[in-house]
C-alpha positions in Angstrom: -57.6 20.6 -49.6 -60.3 20.2 -46.8 -60.5 22.1 -43.6 -60.0 18.6 -42.1 -57.3 17.6 -44.1 -55.0 20.9 -42.8 -55.5 20.2 -39.3 -59.2 21.3 -38.5 -60.7 17.9 -38.2 -58.1 16.8 -35.8 -58.5 19.8 -33.4 -62.0 19.2 -33.5 -61.5 15.9 -32.6 -59.4 16.9 -29.3 -61.6 19.2 -28.5 -64.6 16.4 -28.8 -63.0 14.1 -27.2 -62.1 16.6 -24.0 -66.0 17.6 -23.8 -67.0 13.8 -23.3 -68.1 13.3 -19.8 -66.1 10.4 -18.9 -62.4 12.4 -19.7 -64.1 15.1 -17.0 -64.9 12.3 -14.8 -61.2 10.8 -15.5 -59.9 14.2 -14.2 -62.0 14.3 -11.1 -61.3 10.7 -10.4 -57.4 11.2 -10.5 -57.6 14.3 -8.2 -59.6 12.7 -5.1 -57.6 9.7 -5.6 -54.3 12.0 -5.4 -55.7 13.5 -2.1 -57.2 10.4 -0.9 -53.7 9.0 -1.2 -52.5 11.7 0.8 -54.9 11.0 4.0 -54.2 7.3 3.7 -50.7 8.1 3.9 -50.4 9.9 6.6 -53.1 8.0 8.5 -50.6 4.9 7.5 -47.4 7.0 8.8 -48.9 8.4 11.7 -50.8 5.6 13.4 -50.5 2.1 12.0 -46.4 2.4 11.5 -45.9 3.3 15.0 -48.4 1.0 16.3 -46.4 -2.1 14.5 -43.4 -0.3 15.1 -44.6 -1.0 18.9 -44.0 -4.4 18.9 -40.6 -4.1 18.4 -38.5 -1.0 19.2 -38.8 1.5 16.3 -40.8 2.8 13.7 -42.1 0.8 10.8 -39.9 2.6 8.4 -36.9 2.0 10.3 -37.1 -1.7 10.1 -34.3 -3.2 8.0 -32.0 -5.9 7.5 -28.1 -6.2 6.2 -27.1 -8.0 3.2 -23.7 -7.7 3.0 -21.3 -7.2 5.9 -22.3 -5.0 8.8 -24.3 -1.4 7.9 -23.6 1.7 9.2 -26.0 4.6 8.3 -24.8 8.3 8.5 -26.9 9.6 11.3 -27.3 13.4 9.4 -28.3 11.5 6.3 -29.7 8.5 6.7 -27.9 6.9 4.1 -26.1 3.8 4.2 -22.5 4.8 4.4 -21.3 0.7 4.6 -23.1 -2.7 3.7 -26.0 -3.4 1.7 -29.1 -2.3 3.7 -32.8 -4.1 3.3 -35.3 -1.9 3.9 -37.8 -4.2 4.6 -40.3 -1.7 7.0 -40.6 0.6 4.6 -41.7 -2.0 2.0 -44.1 -3.4 4.7 -45.4 0.4 5.1 -46.1 0.5 1.2 -47.8 -2.5 1.3 -50.1 -1.9 4.3 -51.0 2.4 2.8 -51.8 -0.1 -0.6 -53.9 -2.5 0.9 -55.7 0.2 2.8 -56.2 2.5 -0.2 -57.6 -0.6 -2.3 -60.0 -1.6 1.2 -61.2 1.5 1.2 -61.9 2.3 -2.6 -63.5 -1.3 -2.8 -65.9 -1.4 0.0 -66.9 2.7 0.0 -66.6 2.9 -3.9 -66.9 -0.5 -5.9 -69.1 -2.5 -3.8 -71.9 0.5 -3.3 -71.7 1.2 -7.2 -72.0 -2.4 -8.2 -75.2 -2.9 -5.4 -76.5 0.4 -7.2 -76.4 -0.9 -10.8 -77.6 -4.5 -9.8 -80.7 -3.0 -8.5 -81.4 -0.8 -11.6 -80.8 -3.6 -13.7 -83.3 -5.5 -12.2 -85.7 -2.5 -12.3 -84.5 -2.1 -16.2 -85.6 -6.1 -16.4 -88.9 -5.5 -14.6 -90.0 -2.7 -16.8 -89.3 -4.7 -20.0 -90.5 -7.4 -18.7 -94.0 -5.6 -18.6 -93.6 -4.1 -21.8 -93.5 -7.4 -23.3 -96.4 -8.2 -21.7 -98.1 -5.3 -22.9 -96.5 -6.4 -26.5 -97.9 -10.3 -26.4 -101.5 -9.4 -24.6 -102.0 -6.3 -27.5 -100.9 -9.1 -30.2 -103.6 -11.3 -28.7 -106.0 -8.9 -29.1 -105.1 -8.4 -32.3 -105.7 -12.0 -33.2 -109.1 -12.2 -31.5 -109.8 -9.4 -33.6 -108.6 -10.7 -37.2 -110.7 -14.0 -35.8 -113.8 -12.7 -35.0 -113.8 -10.6 -38.6 -113.0 -13.8 -40.5 -115.4 -15.9 -38.7 -118.2 -12.9 -39.4 -116.8 -12.5 -43.0 -117.9 -16.8 -43.1 -121.3 -16.3 -41.4 -122.6 -13.5 -43.2 -121.8 -14.5 -46.8 -122.6 -17.4 -48.7 -120.0 -18.7 -51.2 -120.7 -18.0 -54.4 
């Protein structure tokens, strides 16, 4: 049995997988994303929810409706003791958090990267166009040399 069949190949493959650049990039993105999510959550909870709640009488997370019966909440724990509360304020808060996160990621990361890649692609195509022009002109020069050699051969030698 070879080492690959014993498990050495699996470990080598796993090591190669971990050493690829995209795995490290993904790990960095997850860590930065987690930190960024904490910032967005604090902005939404500390600024946006109170501003939206200012139009009513309480914080956005406190808004709810009662589905069945009168809703009673234990003031110490904040849990429902009677009825079925629908906490639509916290859902709205989560949607706002998602929208803000998505907007910041799009406008600060995706859009600039797309513009950069478009410019890079345009530059690469321009370079390819110059290389094609050079190749075509080299081909034309070689054809002219061939034609000149053929014409010299034809005029300098007589047919037997």
